[in-house]
Amino acid sequence: MKFFQVKSVEETFQLINENITPLSEKVSKPLFEALHFVLAEDIEVKENVPNFRRSSVDGYAVKAADTFGSSESMPGFLNLIGEVKMGETPSRMIQMGEAMYVPTGGMLPEGSDSVIMIEHCEDISGLLNVYRQIAPNENVIAIGEDLRRGNVLLSKGTKLRPQELGALASQGIIEVAVFRKPIIGYLSSGDEIMPMETEALELGQVRDMNGITIGSQVAQWGMTFLYGGVVKDDQAELERRVRDMIEKVDCLVLSGGSSVGTKDYSVDVIQSLGDPGVYVHGISIKPGKPTILSNANGKPVIGLPGHPASAMIIFHLFGKAILDRLQGMELEEKQLTFARVTKNIPSAPGRTDFVRVRLFEKDQEWYAEPILGKSGLISTLVKSEGMIEISSENEGVYKGDLVPIRLFQ
Amino acid sequence: MKFFQVKSVEETFQLINENITPLSEKVSKPLFEALHFVLAEDIEVKENVPNFRRSSVDGYAVKAADTFGSSESMPGFLNLIGEVKMGETPSRMIQMGEAMYVPTGGMLPEGSDSVIMIEHCEDISGLLNVYRQIAPNENVIAIGEDLRRGNVLLSKGTKLRPQELGALASQGIIEVAVFRKPIIGYLSSGDEIMPMETEALELGQVRDMNGITIGSQVAQWGMTFLYGGVVKDDQAELERRVRDMIEKVDCLVLSGGSSVGTKDYSVDVIQSLGDPGVYVHGISIKPGKPTILSNANGKPVIGLPGHPASAMIIFHLFGKAILDRLQGMELEEKQLTFARVTKNIPSAPGRTDFVRVRLFEKDQEWYAEPILGKSGLISTLVKSEGMIEISSENEGVYKGDLVPIRLFQ
């Protein structure tokens, strides 16, 4: 038997990255069936979003200069010349001294450069009293501010979450090229393991729990699971069943038989399936040390410890990474759950704020960078991996604060 | 129009809890189809797991007293009298001065009370040299230590994750009574909203992004989504479409039309669908303030803000809570991502430890209590909601430390 040095967690992820070749087969999926698939090509923004200057509030489109100097005590006065209808081009343009009502999401008329909120005005028989001054572009979403034509919308290798699908929909893209999802085969080995439907166990026997836990994890990640049942501890029989199963699947999971016991031949069976073969035999982790990872002619093989909890945790950590990589994703460790914020984020007391953040690692620490942009922009969600919650008791968080992150997905 | 006071996030969750009545209809599901369904009845442990004394290591079953005083320099000597086969009852019992080989997961012979690891012994022609002393019950999983007969295995209202399904499999339960999953209907309203397949937009128009983002979130949570398309801003038409849709579904989601604009009649339409009606109109949250929540004769109705990012975040927070409750789950805010550990957890440097934890709240802080028990026990996973990772650089974490939690699902 070949001896292996136990690998660290970091080395194991590194080796997974080197040993797993993504499935290259592409399939085309309508958006409503594309959730959690991985994009097989770059997609460019072909239309600006929005493709017109949009109001982000209910208010009046004006020339900002017309409001300069206006206040509660010294209101300005503008002629109200009509309203913009949702989904339509405004009927006319705005001249100096004029205002036009525009609802949230409505299009700004030509000549206007900002929108003053209805709360800050009063319509007195067609004469708009303006109680505040506003700046040019205030309450306006510029053309292409969410998605700009010519930019990369989504890169090949991106896993499609709800927000990515929304971004595709904004472009009128209703079908996408994605990588085929892998099919995962499973076999449980061990003389003591009985099928889960066994009614009465004899002493010394246990039912196969790993079939359903591993199968459910695979289902949870949106992949197909092929349950191959239980194999007795017999090298010839195990070889036959394993060879039969690996022909039908993209990745094979074996449960049990991976500890250094006297009957341990599963590493030999796994090694015999193809080259380059076993690259991890033993990980310095608790639980789950006796884990085997192999590459059999391009198909990943995972030998899990037989204990149900160890098997599930190992599969959660390394099985997920292997299957992500097999689907064409770059491996990134983004399951962390807190980070330092990169700048002060003020927040009004009495209101719970959810600030979208992008996460990055620097000098072995994780940082959360607030994604700026108006709250209605889908691109802010595409860029973000989670949210910081600033509770209603707080006036904000300070640069450098360690804060919890709610991860999307 | 009835006026509502804006509610806090906490009040909103409270009101959801009070206003949502779980669907009571039960269905029976085989385990491989039961993932993420909610249990409709309590399930009791009917068989001890394990149902025999199991070794947790590869080693030799002995009487612990026979090893007392043994050390590297002063080894003890025991007669090796055979081996235990996996899945079988040992062929004979152990007398004082005897040892029998037992593999991990094997059954202890009568007369033995502990297992000494192979690393700490040497078999010299049938005479076992013992280099360490061990305590009674060392390396032994007792009968019922994982699951004890008569205890509650899983309570009604539990969402079935992979680990719960594994626990059911351990009992030979292959089909369970769960609550039916809700069907979610969706309509988008607004004169500017065009179906996502629209090829060329006119100025002022946008494509419906919320249909796919909300639909994908629903799919991600394992529920059925019924897409009802886009409705123009016309009260009579909206009423007709909404009434038609709510007949077919368990929960209705309306996107758009919830800001306090001039065309805002969606709150009236929602109110007209049934009693007790709207219980939240406006939440003190950013983004997503203009959210409407209603209870129409027992069916939840959710009026989302039209902006895609706001809609998705609100649905992530409150839509998920409503749908969880509708499925019979108790509402709990367990999405937090860090907590204080309740006791010191030592860890060996050079090894990454994953410690399972249960989370609880006390005096507005979250605590992570390590779940103790041998790493192979499925019950430790059933009890835990996540894991603390102790990196290989650290020698452990101290009581009171604030640590990141990797949540299961």
PDB file of N, CA and C in Angstrom, chain A residues 42-129:
ATOM      1  N   ASP A  42     -19.241  34.242 -21.271  1.00  0.00           N
ATOM      2  CA  ASP A  42     -19.389  35.628 -20.807  1.00  0.00           C
ATOM      3  C   ASP A  42     -20.643  36.221 -21.433  1.00  0.00           C
ATOM      4  N   ILE A  43     -21.331  37.055 -20.698  1.00  0.00           N
ATOM      5  CA  ILE A  43     -22.486  37.752 -21.258  1.00  0.00           C
ATOM      6  C   ILE A  43     -22.276  39.252 -21.081  1.00  0.00           C
ATOM      7  N   GLU A  44     -22.428  39.968 -22.181  1.00  0.00           N
ATOM      8  CA  GLU A  44     -22.179  41.402 -22.209  1.00  0.00           C
ATOM      9  C   GLU A  44     -23.508  42.154 -22.049  1.00  0.00           C
ATOM     10  N   VAL A  45     -23.442  43.322 -21.466  1.00  0.00           N
ATOM     11  CA  VAL A  45     -24.629  44.181 -21.401  1.00  0.00           C
ATOM     12  C   VAL A  45     -24.909  44.702 -22.803  1.00  0.00           C
ATOM     13  N   LYS A  46     -26.097  44.386 -23.344  1.00  0.00           N
ATOM     14  CA  LYS A  46     -26.383  44.872 -24.703  1.00  0.00           C
ATOM     15  C   LYS A  46     -27.329  46.067 -24.693  1.00  0.00           C
ATOM     16  N   GLU A  47     -28.009  46.279 -23.572  1.00  0.00           N
ATOM     17  CA  GLU A  47     -28.884  47.452 -23.445  1.00  0.00           C
ATOM     18  C   GLU A  47     -28.603  48.127 -22.116  1.00  0.00           C
ATOM     19  N   ASN A  48     -28.528  49.457 -22.122  1.00  0.00           N
ATOM     20  CA  ASN A  48     -28.403  50.175 -20.863  1.00  0.00           C
ATOM     21  C   ASN A  48     -29.622  49.924 -19.979  1.00  0.00           C
ATOM     22  N   VAL A  49     -29.369  49.767 -18.672  1.00  0.00           N
ATOM     23  CA  VAL A  49     -30.466  49.705 -17.701  1.00  0.00           C
ATOM     24  C   VAL A  49     -30.202  50.772 -16.660  1.00  0.00           C
ATOM     25  N   PRO A  50     -31.098  51.754 -16.466  1.00  0.00           N
ATOM     26  CA  PRO A  50     -32.258  51.960 -17.330  1.00  0.00           C
ATOM     27  C   PRO A  50     -31.835  52.550 -18.676  1.00  0.00           C
ATOM     28  N   ASN A  51     -32.725  52.483 -19.632  1.00  0.00           N
ATOM     29  CA  ASN A  51     -32.406  53.057 -20.952  1.00  0.00           C
ATOM     30  C   ASN A  51     -33.017  54.451 -21.105  1.00  0.00           C
ATOM     31  N   PHE A  52     -33.423  55.035 -19.971  1.00  0.00           N
ATOM     32  CA  PHE A  52     -33.936  56.409 -19.951  1.00  0.00           C
ATOM     33  C   PHE A  52     -33.664  56.952 -18.560  1.00  0.00           C
ATOM     34  N   ARG A  53     -33.678  58.261 -18.400  1.00  0.00           N
ATOM     35  CA  ARG A  53     -33.456  58.842 -17.066  1.00  0.00           C
ATOM     36  C   ARG A  53     -34.702  58.612 -16.233  1.00  0.00           C
ATOM     37  N   ARG A  54     -34.540  57.901 -15.115  1.00  0.00           N
ATOM     38  CA  ARG A  54     -35.670  57.458 -14.298  1.00  0.00           C
ATOM     39  C   ARG A  54     -35.713  58.205 -12.981  1.00  0.00           C
ATOM     40  N   SER A  55     -36.898  58.500 -12.525  1.00  0.00           N
ATOM     41  CA  SER A  55     -37.031  59.080 -11.186  1.00  0.00           C
ATOM     42  C   SER A  55     -36.969  57.960 -10.150  1.00  0.00           C
ATOM     43  N   SER A  56     -36.271  58.216  -9.037  1.00  0.00           N
ATOM     44  CA  SER A  56     -36.232  57.207  -7.978  1.00  0.00           C
ATOM     45  C   SER A  56     -37.233  57.515  -6.869  1.00  0.00           C
ATOM     46  N   VAL A  57     -38.032  58.565  -7.067  1.00  0.00           N
ATOM     47  CA  VAL A  57     -39.039  58.947  -6.057  1.00  0.00           C
ATOM     48  C   VAL A  57     -40.320  59.410  -6.753  1.00  0.00           C
ATOM     49  N   ASP A  58     -41.392  59.557  -5.978  1.00  0.00           N
ATOM     50  CA  ASP A  58     -42.582  60.263  -6.457  1.00  0.00           C
ATOM     51  C   ASP A  58     -42.308  61.753  -6.258  1.00  0.00           C
ATOM     52  N   GLY A  59     -42.388  62.540  -7.313  1.00  0.00           N
ATOM     53  CA  GLY A  59     -42.074  63.961  -7.138  1.00  0.00           C
ATOM     54  C   GLY A  59     -42.302  64.769  -8.400  1.00  0.00           C
ATOM     55  N   TYR A  60     -41.564  65.872  -8.514  1.00  0.00           N
ATOM     56  CA  TYR A  60     -41.726  66.775  -9.646  1.00  0.00           C
ATOM     57  C   TYR A  60     -40.384  66.955 -10.349  1.00  0.00           C
ATOM     58  N   ALA A  61     -40.395  66.685 -11.648  1.00  0.00           N
ATOM     59  CA  ALA A  61     -39.189  66.909 -12.452  1.00  0.00           C
ATOM     60  C   ALA A  61     -39.038  68.412 -12.653  1.00  0.00           C
ATOM     61  N   VAL A  62     -37.812  68.906 -12.360  1.00  0.00           N
ATOM     62  CA  VAL A  62     -37.560  70.355 -12.448  1.00  0.00           C
ATOM     63  C   VAL A  62     -36.148  70.603 -12.982  1.00  0.00           C
ATOM     64  N   LYS A  63     -35.823  71.861 -13.212  1.00  0.00           N
ATOM     65  CA  LYS A  63     -34.431  72.262 -13.374  1.00  0.00           C
ATOM     66  C   LYS A  63     -33.946  72.614 -11.972  1.00  0.00           C
ATOM     67  N   ALA A  64     -32.864  71.954 -11.505  1.00  0.00           N
ATOM     68  CA  ALA A  64     -32.410  72.159 -10.121  1.00  0.00           C
ATOM     69  C   ALA A  64     -32.166  73.636  -9.838  1.00  0.00           C
ATOM     70  N   ALA A  65     -31.626  74.351 -10.832  1.00  0.00           N
ATOM     71  CA  ALA A  65     -31.299  75.769 -10.627  1.00  0.00           C
ATOM     72  C   ALA A  65     -32.534  76.570 -10.209  1.00  0.00           C
ATOM     73  N   ASP A  66     -33.729  76.109 -10.665  1.00  0.00           N
ATOM     74  CA  ASP A  66     -34.968  76.810 -10.295  1.00  0.00           C
ATOM     75  C   ASP A  66     -35.299  76.688  -8.810  1.00  0.00           C
ATOM     76  N   THR A  67     -34.670  75.721  -8.119  1.00  0.00           N
ATOM     77  CA  THR A  67     -34.989  75.539  -6.688  1.00  0.00           C
ATOM     78  C   THR A  67     -33.958  76.194  -5.790  1.00  0.00           C
ATOM     79  N   PHE A  68     -32.852  76.649  -6.368  1.00  0.00           N
ATOM     80  CA  PHE A  68     -31.788  77.211  -5.530  1.00  0.00           C
ATOM     81  C   PHE A  68     -32.327  78.355  -4.683  1.00  0.00           C
ATOM     82  N   GLY A  69     -32.007  78.297  -3.370  1.00  0.00           N
ATOM     83  CA  GLY A  69     -32.463  79.331  -2.456  1.00  0.00           C
ATOM     84  C   GLY A  69     -33.835  79.096  -1.849  1.00  0.00           C
ATOM     85  N   SER A  70     -34.557  78.056  -2.341  1.00  0.00           N
ATOM     86  CA  SER A  70     -35.899  77.791  -1.789  1.00  0.00           C
ATOM     87  C   SER A  70     -35.789  77.156  -0.404  1.00  0.00           C
ATOM     88  N   SER A  71     -36.695  77.517   0.490  1.00  0.00           N
ATOM     89  CA  SER A  71     -36.711  76.955   1.844  1.00  0.00           C
ATOM     90  C   SER A  71     -38.121  77.025   2.382  1.00  0.00           C
ATOM     91  N   GLU A  72     -38.319  76.457   3.586  1.00  0.00           N
ATOM     92  CA  GLU A  72     -39.634  76.492   4.233  1.00  0.00           C
ATOM     93  C   GLU A  72     -40.148  77.938   4.345  1.00  0.00           C
ATOM     94  N   SER A  73     -39.239  78.836   4.755  1.00  0.00           N
ATOM     95  CA  SER A  73     -39.678  80.210   4.981  1.00  0.00           C
ATOM     96  C   SER A  73     -39.713  81.045   3.694  1.00  0.00           C
ATOM     97  N   MET A  74     -38.922  80.602   2.707  1.00  0.00           N
ATOM     98  CA  MET A  74     -38.873  81.341   1.446  1.00  0.00           C
ATOM     99  C   MET A  74     -39.111  80.394   0.279  1.00  0.00           C
ATOM    100  N   PRO A  75     -40.330  79.876   0.110  1.00  0.00           N
ATOM    101  CA  PRO A  75     -40.557  78.896  -0.952  1.00  0.00           C
ATOM    102  C   PRO A  75     -40.341  79.481  -2.342  1.00  0.00           C
ATOM    103  N   GLY A  76     -39.946  78.583  -3.289  1.00  0.00           N
ATOM    104  CA  GLY A  76     -39.904  78.975  -4.690  1.00  0.00           C
ATOM    105  C   GLY A  76     -41.234  78.610  -5.333  1.00  0.00           C
ATOM    106  N   PHE A  77     -41.501  79.169  -6.501  1.00  0.00           N
ATOM    107  CA  PHE A  77     -42.775  78.895  -7.178  1.00  0.00           C
ATOM    108  C   PHE A  77     -42.506  78.448  -8.609  1.00  0.00           C
ATOM    109  N   LEU A  78     -43.162  77.330  -9.008  1.00  0.00           N
ATOM    110  CA  LEU A  78     -42.986  76.823 -10.371  1.00  0.00           C
ATOM    111  C   LEU A  78     -44.356  76.512 -10.967  1.00  0.00           C
ATOM    112  N   ASN A  79     -44.441  76.651 -12.283  1.00  0.00           N
ATOM    113  CA  ASN A  79     -45.701  76.302 -12.955  1.00  0.00           C
ATOM    114  C   ASN A  79     -45.774  74.798 -13.190  1.00  0.00           C
ATOM    115  N   LEU A  80     -46.858  74.182 -12.703  1.00  0.00           N
ATOM    116  CA  LEU A  80     -47.053  72.752 -12.873  1.00  0.00           C
ATOM    117  C   LEU A  80     -47.687  72.552 -14.251  1.00  0.00           C
ATOM    118  N   ILE A  81     -46.964  71.830 -15.135  1.00  0.00           N
ATOM    119  CA  ILE A  81     -47.446  71.764 -16.520  1.00  0.00           C
ATOM    120  C   ILE A  81     -47.914  70.375 -16.936  1.00  0.00           C
ATOM    121  N   GLY A  82     -48.209  69.513 -15.932  1.00  0.00           N
ATOM    122  CA  GLY A  82     -48.745  68.193 -16.307  1.00  0.00           C
ATOM    123  C   GLY A  82     -48.046  67.076 -15.577  1.00  0.00           C
ATOM    124  N   GLU A  83     -48.248  65.849 -16.080  1.00  0.00           N
ATOM    125  CA  GLU A  83     -47.615  64.709 -15.408  1.00  0.00           C
ATOM    126  C   GLU A  83     -47.088  63.699 -16.417  1.00  0.00           C
ATOM    127  N   VAL A  84     -46.088  62.954 -15.957  1.00  0.00           N
ATOM    128  CA  VAL A  84     -45.498  61.892 -16.779  1.00  0.00           C
ATOM    129  C   VAL A  84     -46.239  60.600 -16.462  1.00  0.00           C
ATOM    130  N   LYS A  85     -46.645  59.860 -17.496  1.00  0.00           N
ATOM    131  CA  LYS A  85     -47.315  58.575 -17.271  1.00  0.00           C
ATOM    132  C   LYS A  85     -46.272  57.471 -17.268  1.00  0.00           C
ATOM    133  N   MET A  86     -46.456  56.494 -16.371  1.00  0.00           N
ATOM    134  CA  MET A  86     -45.528  55.369 -16.286  1.00  0.00           C
ATOM    135  C   MET A  86     -45.461  54.663 -17.632  1.00  0.00           C
ATOM    136  N   GLY A  87     -44.238  54.336 -18.044  1.00  0.00           N
ATOM    137  CA  GLY A  87     -44.067  53.563 -19.274  1.00  0.00           C
ATOM    138  C   GLY A  87     -44.200  54.375 -20.541  1.00  0.00           C
ATOM    139  N   GLU A  88     -44.361  55.695 -20.382  1.00  0.00           N
ATOM    140  CA  GLU A  88     -44.522  56.524 -21.574  1.00  0.00           C
ATOM    141  C   GLU A  88     -43.495  57.646 -21.611  1.00  0.00           C
ATOM    142  N   THR A  89     -43.260  58.149 -22.827  1.00  0.00           N
ATOM    143  CA  THR A  89     -42.390  59.299 -22.989  1.00  0.00           C
ATOM    144  C   THR A  89     -43.195  60.546 -22.619  1.00  0.00           C
ATOM    145  N   PRO A  90     -42.587  61.451 -21.817  1.00  0.00           N
ATOM    146  CA  PRO A  90     -43.333  62.666 -21.411  1.00  0.00           C
ATOM    147  C   PRO A  90     -43.845  63.431 -22.635  1.00  0.00           C
ATOM    148  N   SER A  91     -45.024  64.022 -22.483  1.00  0.00           N
ATOM    149  CA  SER A  91     -45.684  64.678 -23.617  1.00  0.00           C
ATOM    150  C   SER A  91     -44.949  65.937 -24.088  1.00  0.00           C
ATOM    151  N   ARG A  92     -44.216  66.576 -23.215  1.00  0.00           N
ATOM    152  CA  ARG A  92     -43.498  67.791 -23.630  1.00  0.00           C
ATOM    153  C   ARG A  92     -42.253  68.009 -22.784  1.00  0.00           C
ATOM    154  N   MET A  93     -41.432  68.982 -23.130  1.00  0.00           N
ATOM    155  CA  MET A  93     -40.222  69.247 -22.364  1.00  0.00           C
ATOM    156  C   MET A  93     -40.470  70.373 -21.359  1.00  0.00           C
ATOM    157  N   ILE A  94     -39.477  70.531 -20.478  1.00  0.00           N
ATOM    158  CA  ILE A  94     -39.601  71.516 -19.404  1.00  0.00           C
ATOM    159  C   ILE A  94     -38.774  72.761 -19.722  1.00  0.00           C
ATOM    160  N   GLN A  95     -39.391  73.900 -19.496  1.00  0.00           N
ATOM    161  CA  GLN A  95     -38.679  75.181 -19.645  1.00  0.00           C
ATOM    162  C   GLN A  95     -38.337  75.699 -18.251  1.00  0.00           C
ATOM    163  N   MET A  96     -37.505  76.719 -18.213  1.00  0.00           N
ATOM    164  CA  MET A  96     -37.201  77.349 -16.935  1.00  0.00           C
ATOM    165  C   MET A  96     -38.505  77.764 -16.246  1.00  0.00           C
ATOM    166  N   GLY A  97     -38.569  77.512 -14.905  1.00  0.00           N
ATOM    167  CA  GLY A  97     -39.755  77.928 -14.150  1.00  0.00           C
ATOM    168  C   GLY A  97     -40.898  76.929 -14.214  1.00  0.00           C
ATOM    169  N   GLU A  98     -40.673  75.766 -14.811  1.00  0.00           N
ATOM    170  CA  GLU A  98     -41.748  74.780 -14.926  1.00  0.00           C
ATOM    171  C   GLU A  98     -41.417  73.505 -14.141  1.00  0.00           C
ATOM    172  N   ALA A  99     -42.469  72.730 -13.812  1.00  0.00           N
ATOM    173  CA  ALA A  99     -42.317  71.437 -13.137  1.00  0.00           C
ATOM    174  C   ALA A  99     -43.352  70.479 -13.699  1.00  0.00           C
ATOM    175  N   MET A 100     -43.028  69.184 -13.674  1.00  0.00           N
ATOM    176  CA  MET A 100     -43.954  68.173 -14.162  1.00  0.00           C
ATOM    177  C   MET A 100     -43.949  67.010 -13.173  1.00  0.00           C
ATOM    178  N   TYR A 101     -45.131  66.507 -12.797  1.00  0.00           N
ATOM    179  CA  TYR A 101     -45.206  65.398 -11.849  1.00  0.00           C
ATOM    180  C   TYR A 101     -44.627  64.135 -12.484  1.00  0.00           C
ATOM    181  N   VAL A 102     -43.799  63.402 -11.721  1.00  0.00           N
ATOM    182  CA  VAL A 102     -43.251  62.146 -12.226  1.00  0.00           C
ATOM    183  C   VAL A 102     -43.279  61.101 -11.099  1.00  0.00           C
ATOM    184  N   PRO A 103     -43.899  59.938 -11.363  1.00  0.00           N
ATOM    185  CA  PRO A 103     -43.967  58.903 -10.320  1.00  0.00           C
ATOM    186  C   PRO A 103     -42.640  58.128 -10.234  1.00  0.00           C
ATOM    187  N   THR A 104     -42.441  57.405  -9.162  1.00  0.00           N
ATOM    188  CA  THR A 104     -41.241  56.559  -8.997  1.00  0.00           C
ATOM    189  C   THR A 104     -41.104  55.637 -10.209  1.00  0.00           C
ATOM    190  N   GLY A 105     -39.951  55.651 -10.837  1.00  0.00           N
ATOM    191  CA  GLY A 105     -39.727  54.790 -12.008  1.00  0.00           C
ATOM    192  C   GLY A 105     -40.111  55.450 -13.311  1.00  0.00           C
ATOM    193  N   GLY A 106     -40.716  56.633 -13.245  1.00  0.00           N
ATOM    194  CA  GLY A 106     -41.142  57.326 -14.456  1.00  0.00           C
ATOM    195  C   GLY A 106     -39.957  57.997 -15.161  1.00  0.00           C
ATOM    196  N   MET A 107     -40.187  58.392 -16.407  1.00  0.00           N
ATOM    197  CA  MET A 107     -39.126  58.963 -17.234  1.00  0.00           C
ATOM    198  C   MET A 107     -39.089  60.483 -17.073  1.00  0.00           C
ATOM    199  N   LEU A 108     -37.873  61.043 -16.915  1.00  0.00           N
ATOM    200  CA  LEU A 108     -37.755  62.497 -16.790  1.00  0.00           C
ATOM    201  C   LEU A 108     -37.999  63.165 -18.140  1.00  0.00           C
ATOM    202  N   PRO A 109     -38.739  64.268 -18.135  1.00  0.00           N
ATOM    203  CA  PRO A 109     -38.910  64.996 -19.397  1.00  0.00           C
ATOM    204  C   PRO A 109     -37.613  65.710 -19.794  1.00  0.00           C
ATOM    205  N   GLU A 110     -37.441  65.917 -21.078  1.00  0.00           N
ATOM    206  CA  GLU A 110     -36.303  66.719 -21.567  1.00  0.00           C
ATOM    207  C   GLU A 110     -36.321  68.080 -20.871  1.00  0.00           C
ATOM    208  N   GLY A 111     -35.137  68.603 -20.606  1.00  0.00           N
ATOM    209  CA  GLY A 111     -35.066  69.925 -19.984  1.00  0.00           C
ATOM    210  C   GLY A 111     -34.948  69.861 -18.475  1.00  0.00           C
ATOM    211  N   SER A 112     -35.469  68.781 -17.852  1.00  0.00           N
ATOM    212  CA  SER A 112     -35.352  68.651 -16.393  1.00  0.00           C
ATOM    213  C   SER A 112     -34.049  67.939 -16.069  1.00  0.00           C
ATOM    214  N   ASP A 113     -33.520  68.180 -14.854  1.00  0.00           N
ATOM    215  CA  ASP A 113     -32.265  67.516 -14.472  1.00  0.00           C
ATOM    216  C   ASP A 113     -32.335  66.915 -13.087  1.00  0.00           C
ATOM    217  N   SER A 114     -33.516  66.988 -12.434  1.00  0.00           N
ATOM    218  CA  SER A 114     -33.633  66.475 -11.063  1.00  0.00           C
ATOM    219  C   SER A 114     -35.112  66.343 -10.717  1.00  0.00           C
ATOM    220  N   VAL A 115     -35.347  65.645  -9.589  1.00  0.00           N
ATOM    221  CA  VAL A 115     -36.736  65.448  -9.141  1.00  0.00           C
ATOM    222  C   VAL A 115     -36.831  65.859  -7.678  1.00  0.00           C
ATOM    223  N   ILE A 116     -37.784  66.736  -7.392  1.00  0.00           N
ATOM    224  CA  ILE A 116     -37.993  67.133  -5.987  1.00  0.00           C
ATOM    225  C   ILE A 116     -39.155  66.308  -5.440  1.00  0.00           C
ATOM    226  N   MET A 117     -38.951  65.713  -4.258  1.00  0.00           N
ATOM    227  CA  MET A 117     -39.954  64.806  -3.694  1.00  0.00           C
ATOM    228  C   MET A 117     -41.255  65.546  -3.377  1.00  0.00           C
ATOM    229  N   ILE A 118     -42.384  64.837  -3.530  1.00  0.00           N
ATOM    230  CA  ILE A 118     -43.683  65.479  -3.254  1.00  0.00           C
ATOM    231  C   ILE A 118     -43.762  66.025  -1.835  1.00  0.00           C
ATOM    232  N   GLU A 119     -43.060  65.358  -0.891  1.00  0.00           N
ATOM    233  CA  GLU A 119     -43.094  65.810   0.502  1.00  0.00           C
ATOM    234  C   GLU A 119     -42.537  67.226   0.666  1.00  0.00           C
ATOM    235  N   HIS A 120     -41.724  67.674  -0.278  1.00  0.00           N
ATOM    236  CA  HIS A 120     -41.073  68.981  -0.137  1.00  0.00           C
ATOM    237  C   HIS A 120     -41.713  70.065  -0.997  1.00  0.00           C
ATOM    238  N   CYS A 121     -42.931  69.803  -1.481  1.00  0.00           N
ATOM    239  CA  CYS A 121     -43.629  70.777  -2.332  1.00  0.00           C
ATOM    240  C   CYS A 121     -45.100  70.810  -1.932  1.00  0.00           C
ATOM    241  N   GLU A 122     -45.810  71.741  -2.497  1.00  0.00           N
ATOM    242  CA  GLU A 122     -47.259  71.806  -2.321  1.00  0.00           C
ATOM    243  C   GLU A 122     -47.845  72.350  -3.621  1.00  0.00           C
ATOM    244  N   ASP A 123     -48.822  71.617  -4.130  1.00  0.00           N
ATOM    245  CA  ASP A 123     -49.470  72.031  -5.376  1.00  0.00           C
ATOM    246  C   ASP A 123     -50.674  72.895  -5.018  1.00  0.00           C
ATOM    247  N   ILE A 124     -50.564  74.206  -5.218  1.00  0.00           N
ATOM    248  CA  ILE A 124     -51.686  75.098  -4.898  1.00  0.00           C
ATOM    249  C   ILE A 124     -52.298  75.579  -6.207  1.00  0.00           C
ATOM    250  N   SER A 125     -53.336  74.849  -6.624  1.00  0.00           N
ATOM    251  CA  SER A 125     -54.057  75.165  -7.874  1.00  0.00           C
ATOM    252  C   SER A 125     -53.111  75.357  -9.067  1.00  0.00           C
ATOM    253  N   GLY A 126     -52.203  74.423  -9.235  1.00  0.00           N
ATOM    254  CA  GLY A 126     -51.326  74.473 -10.416  1.00  0.00           C
ATOM    255  C   GLY A 126     -50.066  75.275 -10.207  1.00  0.00           C
ATOM    256  N   LEU A 127     -49.940  75.959  -9.038  1.00  0.00           N
ATOM    257  CA  LEU A 127     -48.692  76.654  -8.720  1.00  0.00           C
ATOM    258  C   LEU A 127     -47.966  75.815  -7.680  1.00  0.00           C
ATOM    259  N   LEU A 128     -46.776  75.322  -8.061  1.00  0.00           N
ATOM    260  CA  LEU A 128     -46.048  74.435  -7.151  1.00  0.00           C
ATOM    261  C   LEU A 128     -45.176  75.251  -6.205  1.00  0.00           C
ATOM    262  N   ASN A 129     -45.494  75.160  -4.903  1.00  0.00           N
ATOM    263  CA  ASN A 129     -44.646  75.806  -3.896  1.00  0.00           C
ATOM    264  C   ASN A 129     -43.526  74.841  -3.513  1.00  0.00           C
TER     265      ASN A 129
END
